[in-house]
Structures are given as structure tokens and as C-alpha cells.
Coordinates of C-alpha atoms in Angstrom, one line a residue:
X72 CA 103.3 123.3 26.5
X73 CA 105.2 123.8 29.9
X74 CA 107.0 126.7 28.9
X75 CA 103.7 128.3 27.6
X76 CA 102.0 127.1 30.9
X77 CA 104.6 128.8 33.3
X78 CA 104.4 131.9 31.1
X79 CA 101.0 132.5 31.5
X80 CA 101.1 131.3 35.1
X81 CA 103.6 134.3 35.6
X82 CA 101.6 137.0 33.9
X83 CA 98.2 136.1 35.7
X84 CA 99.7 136.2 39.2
X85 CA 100.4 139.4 38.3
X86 CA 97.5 140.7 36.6
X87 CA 95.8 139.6 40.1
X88 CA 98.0 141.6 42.2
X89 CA 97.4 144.6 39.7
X90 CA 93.2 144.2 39.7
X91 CA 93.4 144.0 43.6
X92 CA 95.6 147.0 43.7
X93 CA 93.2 148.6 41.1
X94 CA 90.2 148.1 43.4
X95 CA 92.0 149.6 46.7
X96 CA 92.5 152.5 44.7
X97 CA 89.2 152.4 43.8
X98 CA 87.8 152.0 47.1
X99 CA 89.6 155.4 48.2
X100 CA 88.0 157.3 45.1
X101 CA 84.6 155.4 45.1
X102 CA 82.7 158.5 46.8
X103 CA 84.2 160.9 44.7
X104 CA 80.7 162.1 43.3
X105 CA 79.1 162.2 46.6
X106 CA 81.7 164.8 48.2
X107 CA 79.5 167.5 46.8
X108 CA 76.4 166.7 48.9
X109 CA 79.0 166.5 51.6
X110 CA 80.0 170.0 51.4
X111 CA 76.1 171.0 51.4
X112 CA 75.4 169.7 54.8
X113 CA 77.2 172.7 56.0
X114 CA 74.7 175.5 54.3
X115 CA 71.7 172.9 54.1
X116 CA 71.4 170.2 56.2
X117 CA 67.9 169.4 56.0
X118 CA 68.1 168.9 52.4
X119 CA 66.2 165.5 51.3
X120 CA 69.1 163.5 49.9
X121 CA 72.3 165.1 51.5
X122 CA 72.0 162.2 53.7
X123 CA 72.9 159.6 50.6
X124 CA 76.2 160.6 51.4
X125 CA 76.3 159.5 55.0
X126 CA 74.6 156.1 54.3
X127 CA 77.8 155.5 52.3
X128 CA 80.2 156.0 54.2
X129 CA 79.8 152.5 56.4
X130 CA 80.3 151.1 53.1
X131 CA 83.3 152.7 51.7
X132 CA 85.0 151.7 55.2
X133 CA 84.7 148.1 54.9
X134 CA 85.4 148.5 51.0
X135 CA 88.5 149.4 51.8
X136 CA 89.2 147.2 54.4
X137 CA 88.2 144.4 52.2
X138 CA 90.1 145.5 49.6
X139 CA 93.3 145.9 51.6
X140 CA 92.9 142.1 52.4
X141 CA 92.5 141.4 48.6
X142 CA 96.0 142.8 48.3
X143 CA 97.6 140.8 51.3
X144 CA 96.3 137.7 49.8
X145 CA 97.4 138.4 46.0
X146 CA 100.7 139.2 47.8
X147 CA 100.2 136.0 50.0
X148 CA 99.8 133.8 46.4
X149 CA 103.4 135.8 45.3
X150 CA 105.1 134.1 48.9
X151 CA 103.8 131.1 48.5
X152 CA 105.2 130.9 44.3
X153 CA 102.3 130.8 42.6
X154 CA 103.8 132.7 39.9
X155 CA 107.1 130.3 39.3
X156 CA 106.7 126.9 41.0
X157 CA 106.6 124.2 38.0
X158 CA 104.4 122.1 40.9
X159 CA 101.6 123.1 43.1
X160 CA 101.5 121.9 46.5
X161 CA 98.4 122.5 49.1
X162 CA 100.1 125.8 50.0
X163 CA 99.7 126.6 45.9
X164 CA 96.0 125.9 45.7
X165 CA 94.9 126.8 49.1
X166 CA 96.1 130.6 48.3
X167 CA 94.8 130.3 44.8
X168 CA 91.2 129.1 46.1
X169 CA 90.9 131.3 48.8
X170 CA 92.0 134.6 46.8
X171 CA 89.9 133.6 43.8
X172 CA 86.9 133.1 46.0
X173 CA 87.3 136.5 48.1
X174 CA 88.2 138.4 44.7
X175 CA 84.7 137.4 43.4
X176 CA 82.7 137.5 46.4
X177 CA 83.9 140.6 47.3
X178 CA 83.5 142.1 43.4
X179 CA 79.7 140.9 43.6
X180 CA 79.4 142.3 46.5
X181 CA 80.7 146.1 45.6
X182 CA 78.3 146.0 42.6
X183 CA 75.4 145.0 44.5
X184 CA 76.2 148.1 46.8
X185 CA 77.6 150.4 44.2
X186 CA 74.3 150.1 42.2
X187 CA 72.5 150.5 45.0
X188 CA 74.2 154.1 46.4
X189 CA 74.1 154.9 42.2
X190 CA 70.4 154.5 42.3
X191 CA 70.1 156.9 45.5
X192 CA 72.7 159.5 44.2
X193 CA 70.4 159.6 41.2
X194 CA 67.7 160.1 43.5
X195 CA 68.5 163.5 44.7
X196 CA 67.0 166.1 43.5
X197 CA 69.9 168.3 42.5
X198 CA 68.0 170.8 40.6
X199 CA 66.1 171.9 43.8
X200 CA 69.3 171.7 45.6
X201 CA 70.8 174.3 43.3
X202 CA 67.7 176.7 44.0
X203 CA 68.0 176.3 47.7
X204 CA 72.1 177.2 47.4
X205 CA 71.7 180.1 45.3
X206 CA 70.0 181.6 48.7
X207 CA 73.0 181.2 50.7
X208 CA 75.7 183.9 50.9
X209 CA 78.5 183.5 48.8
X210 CA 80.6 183.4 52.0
X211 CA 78.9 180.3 53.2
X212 CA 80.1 178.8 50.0
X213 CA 84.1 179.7 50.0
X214 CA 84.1 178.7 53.9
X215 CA 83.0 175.4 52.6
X216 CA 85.7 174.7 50.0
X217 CA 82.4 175.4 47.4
X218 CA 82.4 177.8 44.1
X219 CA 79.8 180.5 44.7
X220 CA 80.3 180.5 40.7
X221 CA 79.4 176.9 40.0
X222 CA 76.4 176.0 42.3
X223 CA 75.2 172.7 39.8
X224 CA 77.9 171.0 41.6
X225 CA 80.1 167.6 40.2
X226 CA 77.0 165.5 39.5
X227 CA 78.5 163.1 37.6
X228 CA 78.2 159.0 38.4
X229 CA 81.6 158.7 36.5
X230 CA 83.0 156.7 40.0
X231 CA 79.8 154.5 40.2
X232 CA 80.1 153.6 36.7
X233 CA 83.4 152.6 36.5
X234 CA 82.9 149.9 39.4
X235 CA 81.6 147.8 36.3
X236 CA 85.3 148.0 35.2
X237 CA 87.4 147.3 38.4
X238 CA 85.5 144.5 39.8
X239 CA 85.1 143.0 35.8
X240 CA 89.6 142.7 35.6
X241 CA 89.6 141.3 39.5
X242 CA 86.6 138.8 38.4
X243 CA 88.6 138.3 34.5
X244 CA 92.0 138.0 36.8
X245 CA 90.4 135.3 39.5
X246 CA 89.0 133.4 36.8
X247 CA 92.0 132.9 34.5
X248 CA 94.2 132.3 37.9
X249 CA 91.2 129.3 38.5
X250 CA 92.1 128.2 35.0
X251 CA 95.4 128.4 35.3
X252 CA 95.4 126.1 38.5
X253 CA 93.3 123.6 36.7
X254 CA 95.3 123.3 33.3
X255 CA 98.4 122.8 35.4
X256 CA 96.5 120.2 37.7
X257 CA 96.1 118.5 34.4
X258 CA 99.7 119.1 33.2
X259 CA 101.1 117.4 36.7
X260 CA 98.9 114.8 36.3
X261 CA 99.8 114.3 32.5
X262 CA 103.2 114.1 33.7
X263 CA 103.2 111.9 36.4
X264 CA 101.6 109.4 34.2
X265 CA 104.5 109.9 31.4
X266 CA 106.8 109.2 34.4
X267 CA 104.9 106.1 35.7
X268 CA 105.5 104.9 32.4
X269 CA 108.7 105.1 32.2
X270 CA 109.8 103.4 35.7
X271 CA 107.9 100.0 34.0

């Protein structure tokens, strides 16, 4: 049962460093299918929804900054042995608890936001968009980093959707590492009792 334990102790202390470095990346691609709208300020800037792209941007900031501090601590659990000490001490749990809890609040929090920016992206009314570029010279366009030749633009919510996935594995990861502190509470306790009865 011990060897088992410290086996999967091992392999979920790394699956949390891997989610939290899966959600940094994340965070630097999460406004992937807004860049478009970005280009457009340039030709049209009084477009009704080229704006979504700016209200975002405060977001994806502290995203990343959050998620930069997701790493440190999943790195922080690593220091402190998470991953191989047969005992936990206050060190052990303190870094478990505190990860765990940031790794969820900050998961529930992306949704929340992601959804939300999803719903406005969805919003925009890219067909009228594509009417109002088509006036625009073509050299507006290449000076812009645009296609002249594709005009519908990347509207795809592939980088919204896949938040669902990321923050899923951190939430999976923090709540098997939670499990994994408990079950091995109950192992130390199981074995202090063996040992008690022993020394009588």
C-alpha cells in the first residue's frame, strides 16, 4: 500500500506542474481568435465590436501573471518534497493546500471570464465587418499584416473553447494532489498506531 501510495504521490506532483505549465501556455495563446479584430482597428476603428478585443486585454495580463504564480507554487510543492517524502510535515500540506486552492480558484475564475469574452466575440457582427473591409484598399490590408484575399478573417472560438480543457486537468490535478494528501494523512496515522502498538 506504501509503495503504491508514493507512486502515485510522484506522478501527481507532476501532473500538477504539467496542468500549471499547460495553463501559462494557455494564457499566452488565449486571445488568439481575437487578433483579427485587432488588426481591423487600423482600417476601421469605429467598428461596433473591434473593441471586444481591447476589453480583454486587462484580462489576459493578470491571466498570465496568475498563471506564472501557479507554476512557482507547483515548483514550490517540488522544493518542499511533495513528490518523495514518505511523511508530510506543515511545510508538505501548507504548499499542497495553498496550490490546490489557487489552482481551482484561479481555474473558476478563467471560465467565468473566458465565457464571458466568448459570448462577446460571438457578439460581433463579422458578416458586416467583412462588407465594411471589402471597401478598404488592398494596401491598407498588407500594411496591416491582413490577406486582401481572405477578408472572413480567423473566426473561430477554438482558444475559448479549449479553456474547458486546461482549467478541467489543473482542477483533475489539484483534486487528486488533495486526495493524495488525505490518503497519506490516513496512512501516517495508520502507522503511527501500528507503531504505538508495538512499543506496549
Amino acid at each position: 500500500m506504501y509503495k503504491l501510495q508514493m507512486k502515485f504521490q510522484r506522478i501527481i506532483s507532476y501532473l500538477c506542474l504539467a496542468a500549471t505549465a499547460l495553463t501559462f501556455f494557455y494564457s499566452l495563446g488565449v486571445s488568439t481568435d481575437t487578433y483579427f479584430l485587432y488588426k481591423v482597428v487600423a482600417i476601421k476603428d469605429t467598428f461596433k465590436g473591434v473593441e471586444m478585443f481591447y476589453a480583454m486585454q486587462p484580462f489576459n495580463k493578470e491571466f498570465t501573471t496568475y498563471s506564472i504564480v501557479l507554476v512557482i507554487l507547483a515548483v514550490l510543492c517540488l522544493v518542499a518534497n511533495n513528490h518523495v517524502r514518505r511523511r508530510y510535515y506543515v511545510a508538505n500540506y501548507c504548499t499542497i493546500a495553498i496550490s490546490s486552492a489557487a489552482n481551482i480558484g484561479v481555474s473558476i475564475w478563467g471560465l467565468i471570464n473566458v465565457f464571458h469574452y466568448k459570448n462577446m466575440f460571438l457578439a460581433v457582427d463579422f458578416t458586416e465587418l467583412t462588407d465594411l473591409l471589402k471597401r478598404a484598399p488592398a494596401s491598407v490590408f498588407i500594411r496591416n499584416g491582413l490577406d486582401p484575399e481572405n477578408l472572413a478573417g480567423p473566426y473561430s472560438t477554438f482558444w475559448f473553447d479549449i479553456s474547458a480543457v486546461v482549467f478541467g486537468v489543473l482542477i483533475f490535478a489539484s483534486i487528486l494532489n488533495i486526495a493524495n494528501m488525505i490518503f497519506k494523512t490516513v496512512l501516517m496515522k495508520k502507522e503511527k498506531q501500528l507503531l504505538a502498538k508495538g512499543e506496549e
